[in-house]
Coordinates of C-alpha atoms and ligand atoms in Angstrom, one line a residue:
M260 CA 93.1 59.5 -8.0
A261 CA 96.0 61.3 -9.7
E262 CA 96.0 60.7 -13.4
R263 CA 98.9 58.7 -14.7
V264 CA 100.9 60.7 -17.2
I265 CA 101.6 58.6 -20.3
P266 CA 104.6 60.0 -22.3
E267 CA 103.8 60.7 -26.0
Q268 CA 106.4 58.1 -27.2
V269 CA 104.7 55.4 -25.1
R270 CA 101.3 56.4 -26.5
Q271 CA 102.6 56.2 -30.0
R272 CA 104.2 52.8 -29.5
L273 CA 101.0 51.4 -28.0
L274 CA 98.8 52.7 -30.7
T275 CA 101.1 51.3 -33.4
T276 CA 101.0 47.9 -31.7
L277 CA 97.2 48.0 -31.3
T278 CA 96.6 49.2 -34.9
R279 CA 98.8 46.5 -36.3
Q280 CA 96.7 43.9 -34.5
L281 CA 93.1 45.3 -34.7
G282 CA 93.3 47.3 -37.9
D283 CA 92.9 51.1 -38.3
A284 CA 89.2 51.0 -38.1
H285 CA 89.2 49.6 -34.6
V286 CA 91.6 52.0 -32.9
L287 CA 89.9 55.3 -32.7
T288 CA 91.8 58.5 -31.9
A289 CA 89.9 61.3 -33.7
P290 CA 88.1 63.4 -31.1
A291 CA 84.7 63.2 -32.9
E292 CA 85.0 59.4 -33.0
M293 CA 86.0 59.1 -29.4
A294 CA 83.4 61.5 -28.0
P295 CA 80.6 59.0 -27.4
Y296 CA 82.9 56.9 -25.3
L297 CA 84.0 59.7 -23.1
S298 CA 80.9 60.7 -21.2
E299 CA 77.6 59.2 -20.2
R300 CA 74.1 60.3 -20.9
R301 CA 73.5 62.2 -17.6
G302 CA 76.6 64.2 -18.3
L303 CA 77.9 64.0 -14.7
Y304 CA 81.4 63.2 -15.9
Q305 CA 83.5 64.2 -18.8
G306 CA 86.3 61.7 -19.4
Q307 CA 89.4 61.7 -21.6
A308 CA 91.4 58.8 -23.2
L309 CA 94.4 58.1 -25.3
A310 CA 92.3 56.1 -27.7
V311 CA 89.4 53.7 -28.0
A312 CA 90.2 50.1 -28.9
R313 CA 87.5 47.9 -30.4
P314 CA 88.7 44.3 -30.2
G315 CA 86.6 41.7 -32.0
T316 CA 87.5 38.5 -30.2
T317 CA 88.6 37.3 -26.8
A318 CA 92.1 36.8 -28.1
E319 CA 92.2 40.4 -29.3
V320 CA 91.0 41.6 -25.8
A321 CA 93.8 39.6 -24.3
F322 CA 96.2 41.2 -26.8
V323 CA 95.0 44.7 -25.9
V324 CA 95.4 44.0 -22.1
E325 CA 98.8 42.5 -22.5
A326 CA 99.9 45.5 -24.6
C327 CA 98.6 47.9 -22.0
R328 CA 100.4 46.0 -19.3
E329 CA 103.6 46.1 -21.2
H330 CA 103.3 49.9 -21.7
G331 CA 101.9 50.6 -18.2
V332 CA 98.8 52.2 -19.6
P333 CA 95.5 51.9 -17.7
L334 CA 92.3 50.7 -19.4
V335 CA 88.6 51.0 -19.0
P336 CA 86.2 48.3 -20.2
Q337 CA 83.1 49.8 -21.7
G338 CA 79.8 48.1 -22.7
G339 CA 76.8 50.1 -23.7
N340 CA 77.8 53.1 -21.5
T341 CA 74.5 53.2 -19.8
G342 CA 75.8 52.7 -16.3
L343 CA 75.0 56.3 -14.9
V344 CA 77.6 56.3 -12.0
G345 CA 80.7 57.1 -14.1
G346 CA 82.1 53.6 -14.0
A347 CA 82.8 53.4 -17.7
V348 CA 84.0 56.9 -18.1
P349 CA 87.8 56.9 -18.7
Q350 CA 90.1 59.2 -16.8
G351 CA 93.0 58.8 -19.2
G352 CA 94.3 55.5 -20.5
L353 CA 92.6 53.3 -23.1
V354 CA 88.9 52.6 -23.5
V355 CA 88.3 48.9 -24.4
A356 CA 84.9 48.9 -26.1
L357 CA 83.4 45.4 -26.2
A358 CA 80.6 46.0 -28.7
R359 CA 82.3 43.8 -31.4
L360 CA 82.3 40.8 -29.2
N361 CA 78.6 40.2 -30.0
R362 CA 78.3 36.5 -30.9
I363 CA 75.8 34.1 -29.4
R364 CA 78.2 31.2 -29.1
Q365 CA 75.7 28.4 -28.1
V366 CA 72.2 27.9 -27.0
D367 CA 71.3 24.7 -25.1
P368 CA 67.5 24.5 -24.5
V369 CA 67.8 21.2 -22.6
N370 CA 70.5 22.5 -20.2
F371 CA 68.5 25.8 -20.2
T372 CA 71.6 27.8 -20.9
I373 CA 72.9 30.3 -23.5
T374 CA 76.6 31.2 -24.0
V375 CA 77.1 34.7 -25.2
E376 CA 79.9 37.2 -25.7
A377 CA 80.1 40.2 -23.5
G378 CA 79.2 42.8 -26.2
C379 CA 75.8 41.3 -27.0
I380 CA 73.1 43.8 -26.4
L381 CA 70.8 42.6 -23.6
Q382 CA 67.8 42.6 -25.9
A383 CA 69.6 40.4 -28.4
V384 CA 70.2 37.8 -25.6
Q385 CA 66.5 37.9 -24.7
E386 CA 65.6 37.4 -28.4
A387 CA 68.0 34.5 -28.9
A388 CA 66.5 32.8 -25.9
D389 CA 63.0 33.5 -27.2
Q390 CA 63.8 31.8 -30.5
V391 CA 64.3 28.5 -28.7
D392 CA 61.2 29.0 -26.6
R393 CA 63.1 30.0 -23.5
L394 CA 63.2 33.1 -21.3
F395 CA 66.3 35.1 -20.3
P396 CA 64.7 37.1 -17.6
L397 CA 67.0 40.1 -17.0
A398 CA 65.0 43.1 -18.1
L399 CA 65.7 46.9 -17.7
A400 CA 64.8 50.1 -19.4
A401 CA 68.2 50.3 -21.0
Q402 CA 68.0 46.8 -22.6
G403 CA 68.1 48.1 -26.1
S404 CA 71.6 49.6 -25.6
C405 CA 73.3 48.0 -22.5
Q406 CA 75.4 45.0 -23.1
I407 CA 75.4 41.7 -21.1
G408 CA 79.0 42.3 -20.1
G409 CA 78.1 45.6 -18.5
N410 CA 75.0 44.0 -16.9
L411 CA 77.2 41.3 -15.3
A412 CA 80.0 43.8 -14.4
T413 CA 77.4 45.9 -12.5
N414 CA 75.3 43.0 -11.3
A415 CA 72.2 44.7 -12.8
G416 CA 68.7 44.3 -11.3
G417 CA 65.5 45.5 -12.9
T418 CA 61.9 44.5 -12.5
N419 CA 62.2 40.6 -12.6
V420 CA 64.6 40.2 -9.7
L421 CA 61.9 39.2 -7.3
H422 CA 61.5 35.8 -9.0
Y423 CA 64.6 35.3 -11.1
G424 CA 67.3 37.1 -9.1
N425 CA 69.9 39.7 -10.0
A426 CA 72.3 39.4 -13.0
R427 CA 74.7 37.5 -10.6
D428 CA 72.1 34.8 -10.0
L429 CA 71.7 34.2 -13.7
V430 CA 75.3 33.2 -14.4
L431 CA 76.7 29.7 -14.5
G432 CA 80.1 30.4 -16.1
L433 CA 82.4 33.2 -17.2
E434 CA 85.3 33.8 -19.5
V435 CA 87.5 36.7 -18.3
V436 CA 90.7 38.3 -19.5
L437 CA 92.9 39.0 -16.5
A438 CA 95.1 42.0 -15.9
D439 CA 98.2 40.1 -16.9
G440 CA 96.6 39.2 -20.3
R441 CA 95.8 35.6 -19.5
V442 CA 92.3 34.2 -20.3
W443 CA 90.4 32.4 -17.6
N444 CA 88.1 30.0 -19.3
G445 CA 85.4 29.4 -16.7
L446 CA 82.6 28.8 -19.3
S447 CA 81.0 26.0 -17.4
G448 CA 77.3 25.3 -17.8
L449 CA 77.2 23.2 -14.6
R450 CA 74.6 23.8 -12.0
K451 CA 76.6 21.9 -9.4
D452 CA 80.4 22.4 -9.1
N453 CA 82.0 22.4 -5.7
T454 CA 85.6 22.4 -6.8
G455 CA 86.9 25.2 -4.6
Y456 CA 86.4 29.0 -4.8
D457 CA 83.5 30.2 -7.0
L458 CA 85.7 32.6 -9.0
K459 CA 83.0 34.0 -11.2
H460 CA 81.5 35.9 -8.3
L461 CA 84.7 37.9 -8.0
F462 CA 84.1 39.4 -11.4
L463 CA 80.3 39.8 -11.2
G464 CA 79.6 43.3 -9.9
S465 CA 83.3 44.3 -9.9
E466 CA 82.7 47.1 -12.5
G467 CA 85.7 46.3 -14.6
T468 CA 88.2 46.6 -11.8
L469 CA 89.3 43.0 -11.6
G470 CA 89.1 41.6 -15.1
I471 CA 87.4 42.1 -18.5
I472 CA 84.4 39.7 -18.9
T473 CA 84.5 38.4 -22.5
A474 CA 81.8 35.8 -22.4
A475 CA 79.3 34.1 -20.1
V476 CA 77.1 31.0 -19.7
L477 CA 73.7 32.3 -18.6
K478 CA 70.7 30.5 -17.2
L479 CA 67.5 30.3 -19.2
F480 CA 64.0 29.6 -17.8
P481 CA 60.7 28.3 -19.1
K482 CA 58.8 31.0 -21.0
P483 CA 55.7 32.3 -19.3
R484 CA 52.6 31.4 -21.3
Q485 CA 50.3 33.9 -19.5
R486 CA 50.5 36.8 -17.1
Q487 CA 48.1 38.8 -15.0
V488 CA 48.8 42.4 -14.1
A489 CA 47.0 44.4 -11.5
F490 CA 47.2 47.9 -10.1
V491 CA 46.2 48.4 -6.5
G492 CA 45.6 51.5 -4.3
C493 CA 46.4 51.4 -0.6
R494 CA 46.4 53.9 2.3
G495 CA 50.1 54.0 2.5
A496 CA 53.4 52.1 2.2
H497 CA 52.8 49.8 5.2
Q498 CA 49.6 48.5 3.6
V499 CA 51.5 47.9 0.3
L500 CA 54.1 45.9 2.2
E501 CA 51.4 43.9 4.0
L502 CA 49.8 43.1 0.6
F503 CA 53.2 41.9 -0.7
A504 CA 53.6 39.5 2.2
R505 CA 50.2 38.1 1.7
L506 CA 50.6 37.7 -2.0
R507 CA 54.0 36.1 -1.8
A508 CA 52.8 33.6 0.8
A509 CA 49.7 32.7 -1.3
A510 CA 51.1 32.9 -4.8
G511 CA 54.7 31.8 -4.3
D512 CA 56.6 31.3 -7.5
V513 CA 54.1 32.9 -9.8
L514 CA 54.5 36.3 -8.2
T515 CA 57.1 37.7 -10.6
G516 CA 56.7 41.4 -10.1
F517 CA 55.8 43.7 -7.2
E518 CA 56.5 47.3 -7.6
Y519 CA 55.8 50.4 -5.5
M520 CA 54.6 53.8 -6.6
S521 CA 54.1 56.6 -4.2
A522 CA 51.1 58.9 -4.7
F523 CA 53.4 61.7 -5.9
S524 CA 55.2 59.4 -8.4
L525 CA 51.8 58.5 -10.0
E526 CA 50.8 62.2 -10.0
L527 CA 53.9 63.1 -11.9
V528 CA 53.3 60.4 -14.5
A529 CA 49.7 61.5 -15.0
R530 CA 50.9 65.1 -15.3
H531 CA 53.8 64.7 -17.7
I532 CA 53.5 61.5 -19.7
P533 CA 51.3 61.8 -22.8
G534 CA 48.5 59.3 -22.8
A535 CA 49.1 58.1 -19.2
R536 CA 45.8 57.7 -17.4
R537 CA 45.2 57.0 -13.7
P538 CA 44.1 53.4 -13.6
L539 CA 41.9 53.8 -10.5
A540 CA 39.0 56.2 -9.9
G541 CA 40.1 57.8 -6.7
E542 CA 43.5 58.9 -5.4
H543 CA 45.3 56.8 -2.8
G544 CA 48.2 57.1 -0.4
A545 CA 50.4 54.5 -2.3
Y546 CA 50.1 52.1 -5.1
A547 CA 51.3 48.6 -6.0
L548 CA 51.9 47.2 -9.5
I549 CA 51.6 43.4 -9.4
E550 CA 52.5 40.8 -11.9
L551 CA 51.8 37.1 -11.8
S552 CA 53.1 34.9 -14.6
S553 CA 53.4 31.2 -15.3
P554 CA 54.6 28.8 -17.9
D555 CA 51.4 26.8 -17.3
P556 CA 48.7 28.1 -19.8
A557 CA 46.0 26.6 -17.6
A558 CA 47.1 28.2 -14.3
D559 CA 44.3 30.3 -12.9
L560 CA 46.3 33.4 -12.2
G561 CA 43.4 35.8 -12.3
G562 CA 41.5 33.7 -9.8
R563 CA 44.4 33.5 -7.4
L564 CA 45.0 37.2 -7.5
E565 CA 41.4 38.0 -7.0
A566 CA 41.2 35.8 -4.0
V567 CA 44.1 37.5 -2.3
L568 CA 42.9 41.0 -3.3
G569 CA 39.4 40.2 -2.2
R570 CA 40.5 39.2 1.3
A571 CA 42.9 42.2 1.5
L572 CA 39.9 44.5 0.6
E573 CA 37.8 43.0 3.3
D574 CA 40.6 43.4 5.8
G575 CA 41.2 47.0 4.9
V576 CA 44.7 46.3 3.5
I577 CA 43.8 47.7 0.1
V578 CA 41.3 50.3 -0.9
D579 CA 40.8 49.7 -4.6
A580 CA 42.3 47.5 -7.4
T581 CA 42.0 46.9 -11.1
L582 CA 43.0 43.8 -13.0
A583 CA 44.3 44.2 -16.6
A584 CA 41.8 42.6 -19.0
S585 CA 44.3 42.2 -21.8
E586 CA 48.0 42.1 -22.5
A587 CA 47.8 45.6 -23.8
Q588 CA 46.2 46.8 -20.6
G589 CA 48.9 45.1 -18.6
Q590 CA 51.6 46.8 -20.7
A591 CA 49.9 50.2 -20.1
L592 CA 50.0 49.6 -16.3
W593 CA 53.7 48.7 -16.5
R594 CA 54.4 51.8 -18.6
L595 CA 53.1 54.0 -15.7
R596 CA 55.7 52.5 -13.4
E597 CA 58.5 52.7 -16.0
S598 CA 57.7 56.3 -16.9
V599 CA 58.4 57.6 -13.4
P600 CA 62.1 58.6 -14.0
E601 CA 61.1 60.5 -17.2
A602 CA 58.1 62.2 -15.5
Q603 CA 60.4 63.2 -12.7
T604 CA 62.9 64.8 -15.0
R605 CA 60.2 66.9 -16.5
E606 CA 59.1 68.2 -13.1
G607 CA 62.6 69.8 -12.5
G608 CA 65.7 68.9 -10.6
S609 CA 66.0 65.5 -8.8
I610 CA 68.3 64.1 -6.2
K611 CA 68.4 60.3 -6.6
H612 CA 69.1 57.5 -4.2
D613 CA 69.1 53.8 -5.0
V614 CA 69.0 52.1 -1.7
S615 CA 67.9 48.8 -0.3
V616 CA 66.8 47.7 3.2
P617 CA 65.4 44.3 4.4
V618 CA 62.0 43.9 2.6
S619 CA 60.2 43.9 6.0
R620 CA 61.5 47.5 6.7
V621 CA 60.8 49.1 3.3
A622 CA 57.7 51.0 4.6
E623 CA 59.4 52.2 7.7
F624 CA 62.3 53.4 5.6
I625 CA 60.1 55.4 3.3
E626 CA 58.3 56.9 6.3
R627 CA 61.5 57.8 8.2
A628 CA 63.5 59.1 5.2
S629 CA 60.5 61.1 3.9
A630 CA 60.0 62.8 7.2
A631 CA 63.7 63.6 7.5
C632 CA 63.9 65.1 4.0
E633 CA 60.7 67.1 4.4
Q634 CA 62.0 68.5 7.7
A635 CA 65.4 69.4 6.2
L636 CA 63.9 71.3 3.2
P637 CA 60.3 72.3 3.5
G638 CA 58.6 72.0 0.1
I639 CA 60.8 69.1 -1.1
R640 CA 58.7 66.4 -2.8
V641 CA 59.6 62.8 -2.2
C642 CA 59.2 60.7 -5.3
A643 CA 59.7 57.1 -4.0
F644 CA 59.1 54.2 -6.2
G645 CA 60.7 50.8 -7.0
H646 CA 61.1 47.2 -6.3
V647 CA 59.4 46.7 -3.0
G648 CA 59.7 42.9 -3.4
D649 CA 63.5 43.3 -3.4
G650 CA 63.6 45.8 -0.6
N651 CA 65.0 48.3 -3.3
I652 CA 63.6 51.8 -3.3
H653 CA 64.5 54.5 -5.7
F654 CA 64.2 57.2 -3.1
N655 CA 64.3 60.2 -5.3
L656 CA 63.7 63.8 -4.3
T657 CA 62.0 66.4 -6.5
Q658 CA 62.9 70.0 -6.0
P659 CA 60.4 72.4 -4.2
T660 CA 58.3 74.3 -6.8
G661 CA 59.9 77.6 -7.5
M662 CA 63.3 76.8 -6.2
E663 CA 66.3 77.2 -8.5
K664 CA 67.3 73.8 -9.9
Q665 CA 71.0 74.2 -9.4
A666 CA 70.6 75.5 -5.8
F667 CA 68.6 72.3 -5.1
L668 CA 71.1 70.0 -6.7
R669 CA 73.9 71.6 -4.7
Q670 CA 72.3 70.0 -1.7
W671 CA 72.8 66.4 -3.1
G672 CA 75.6 65.7 -0.6
A673 CA 73.6 66.7 2.4
F674 CA 70.6 64.6 1.3
N675 CA 72.9 61.6 0.6
R676 CA 74.0 61.9 4.2
L677 CA 70.4 62.0 5.5
V678 CA 69.0 59.2 3.4
H679 CA 72.1 56.9 3.4
D680 CA 72.4 57.2 7.2
I681 CA 68.9 56.1 7.7
A682 CA 69.2 53.2 5.2
V683 CA 72.4 51.9 6.7
A684 CA 71.1 52.2 10.2
M685 CA 68.2 50.0 9.1
G686 CA 70.6 47.3 7.9
G687 CA 70.4 48.6 4.3
S688 CA 72.8 49.4 1.4
I689 CA 73.6 52.7 -0.3
S690 CA 73.7 51.1 -3.8
A691 CA 71.1 48.4 -4.8
E692 CA 71.3 48.5 -8.5
H693 CA 73.7 50.9 -10.3
G694 CA 77.0 50.0 -8.6
I695 CA 79.6 52.5 -7.2
G696 CA 81.6 53.8 -10.2
L697 CA 82.9 57.2 -9.4
L698 CA 79.7 58.6 -8.0
K699 CA 79.5 56.6 -4.8
R700 CA 83.1 56.0 -4.0
E701 CA 83.3 58.3 -1.0
E702 CA 79.9 56.9 0.2
L703 CA 81.5 53.4 0.1
R704 CA 84.4 54.7 2.2
R705 CA 82.0 56.0 4.7
Y706 CA 79.6 53.1 5.0
K707 CA 81.3 49.9 3.9
D708 CA 82.6 47.7 6.8
P709 CA 86.4 48.5 7.1
V710 CA 87.3 44.8 7.1
A711 CA 85.3 44.3 3.9
L712 CA 86.9 47.3 2.3
D713 CA 90.3 46.0 3.2
L714 CA 89.5 42.6 1.7
M715 CA 88.4 44.3 -1.5
R716 CA 91.7 46.1 -1.6
T717 CA 93.5 42.8 -1.1
L718 CA 91.7 41.2 -4.0
K719 CA 92.4 44.2 -6.2
Q720 CA 96.1 44.0 -5.4
A721 CA 96.2 40.3 -6.1
L722 CA 94.4 40.4 -9.4
D723 CA 95.6 43.7 -10.7
P724 CA 98.9 44.5 -9.0
Q725 CA 99.8 47.4 -11.4
G726 CA 96.4 49.0 -10.9
L727 CA 95.7 49.2 -14.6
L728 CA 92.1 47.9 -14.7
N729 CA 89.5 50.8 -14.5
P730 CA 91.6 52.7 -11.9
G731 CA 89.9 55.1 -9.6
K732 CA 86.6 53.2 -9.8
V733 CA 84.7 51.5 -7.0
L734 CA 87.5 51.6 -4.4
P735 CA 88.0 55.0 -2.8
P736 CA 91.6 56.3 -2.9
A737 CA 93.6 55.2 0.2
D738 CA 93.4 57.7 3.1
Ligands
FAD1055 P1 78.6 50.3 -19.0 O1 77.9 51.5 -18.6 O2 79.4 50.4 -20.3 O3 79.6 49.9 -17.9 C1 79.3 49.8 -16.6 C2 80.4 49.3 -15.7 O4 80.8 48.0 -16.1 C3 81.7 50.1 -15.9 O5 82.4 50.1 -14.7 C4 82.5 49.3 -17.0 O6 83.9 49.5 -16.9 C5 82.1 47.9 -16.6 N1 82.1 47.0 -17.8 C6 81.3 47.1 -18.9 N2 81.5 46.0 -19.7 C7 82.4 45.2 -19.0 C8 83.0 44.0 -19.3 N3 82.7 43.3 -20.4 N4 83.9 43.4 -18.4 C9 84.2 44.1 -17.3 N5 83.6 45.3 -17.0 C10 82.8 45.8 -17.8 N6 70.5 49.2 -13.8 C11 69.9 48.3 -13.0 O7 70.6 47.5 -12.3 N7 68.6 48.1 -13.0 C12 67.8 48.9 -13.8 O8 66.6 48.8 -13.8 C13 68.4 49.9 -14.6 N8 67.7 50.7 -15.4 C14 68.3 51.6 -16.2 C15 67.5 52.4 -17.0 C16 68.1 53.3 -17.9 C17 67.2 54.1 -18.8 C18 69.5 53.5 -17.9 C19 70.2 54.5 -18.8 C20 70.3 52.7 -17.0 C21 69.7 51.7 -16.2 N9 70.4 50.9 -15.3 C22 69.8 50.0 -14.6 C23 71.9 51.1 -15.3 C24 72.6 50.4 -16.5 O9 71.8 50.2 -17.6 C25 73.1 49.0 -16.0 O10 73.9 49.2 -15.0 C26 73.8 48.2 -17.1 O11 73.9 46.9 -16.6 C27 75.1 48.7 -17.6 O12 75.5 48.1 -18.8 P2 76.4 48.7 -19.9 O13 76.7 47.7 -21.0 O14 75.8 50.0 -20.4 O15 77.7 49.0 -19.1
ZN1056 ZN1 65.3 50.0 -10.5

C-alpha cells in the first residue's frame, strides 16, 4: 500500500494537539525513544512513524483517534509488540501504544469474570485471577510481555486451547474506540445476550484494523488443584492421533493439553537446550505430551491416564510412556515442547508455517506435507510440532546441513505454496495462531474465499471509511 504523505504542518499541528492532552512524556518523537516501537523481534519489518502516543485512559485513546481523524493521519495500535507477522509495525502515521491502560478494573469471582484494560500484560491478568482463586487460562510463551489487547486483537491461541478455547472464546464483553473517535461500551459480563449482532466478534482477531480495544470482560475458570503430565512415544503421527482420540473420549474435560513433537523436534531440543534430557529410553517416530488437570483434588487423574495408556500399549498404538512423578517433572516435560522454537533457531535457518487442518487429518497432513517438502529440497529437515488437539501444527522446515542460510530462506515463498496448498486442499487454514499482519496478506488473497474477502472489505469500509486504522494490514491491497 502506498504510504500516505503527511505534510510537515499537519504533523506539527497533530503533535501539538496530542502533547497538550497527553503531556510531553507521552508523545514520543525522538528516534531513540521510538525505535522499540518500529520493529519487532524477528526483524522482518522495519517501520517508521510520525510519533508514538501513549494514552493512559480510554478517553485519551478516543481523543487520539479523533485527532488523527481530523488530521487524516493513520494510526497503528500496539500492545506488547510480540505479534511476529508485522501487524503492529507502523508504515508511517502514529503508533498508539496501549501499555499505560493497564488497570484491572474489576474481578467478580462469582460471575467468574475479570474486567481488564487492554494494556495489561497477559501474565498480570493470570495473576489477578489467581489472587481470587480462579484461572485465566490463556497461556503462551510471550505472556510476560504481550498484552491482553494484543491477544484479543490477534485471537491468540497457545497450549490451553484444547479445553478452554482461543482468546475469542474467553471474552464476554469489550470496550472499543471506533475510527470516528466514539467509544463503544460493550463491557457486558453476560453469558447470555441475544440482542442482535454479536459485535465483539468483529473486533476480536481483527488485528487493529476495525477499532482499538481498550478493555474487556474475560471469563475465569475454576483453578486446577492437580495435574498429571505424561510423555509418550509412538511409531508415527497416525498413532499419536489415535491416542488423542482415545484419550479425549475417555478423559473428556480433564484432558487439557495434547501436544505433538516429531522425532526431529525432540532431537533438536536434546542437542541444543542445556539440561534437556530425553524422557524415554529409546527413540521413537513421534511423541505426544499429554496433560490432564482438574479442580477436583480427589480426581484420580493418574489412574485414568494409566488405564488409557495401558490399553494403547496392548493395542500397539503407543510404544513407551512416562508419567511425571512430580510437578517439577511435569514442568520439565513441558519445557521440552516449549523449547522447540529456540532449539530450531540454533540449528540454522527455518521456514515457518502455522497451519491448521481438521483434527482428524493432522497426521495425513504431516505425512503429505513432509513428503512434498523432502522431494522439493533433498536434505530439508521437517520440524513439525504443535497443538494436535486443535488441529494446529507448526510445520517448520529446518535448512539442509551445509546449505547457506540465506539461500534456504529465499525459498520461503516456494515452500509456502507447497505447504499452504496442501493444508487448504485438506480443508485447513494458512494461519492458525499468529494472524495475517503484513506477512500473510498475499496468502490471504490467494486462499481466502473471495466472497469472504469481499465481506471483510465491506466491514472495513463501514467501520473505517477513511482507512486510518492500521492501514495495509490483514486485507491485501485491491487488485
Ligand atoms: P502486538 O504484537 O503489539 O500487536 C498484534 C496485533 O494486534 C497488531 O496488528 C496490533 O495492531 C493489534 N493490536 C494490539 N493491541 C491492540 C488493541 N488494544 N486494540 C486493537 N488492536 C491491537 N501467538 C499465539 O497465538 N499462540 C502462541 O502460542 C504464541 N506464542 C508466542 C511465543 C513467542 C515467544 C512470541 C514472541 C509470540 C508468540 N505468539 C503466539 C504471538 C504473539 O505473542 C501473540 O499474537 C500476542 O497475542 C500478541 O500480543 P501483543 O500485545 O504483543 O500484540
Ligand atoms: Zn503455537
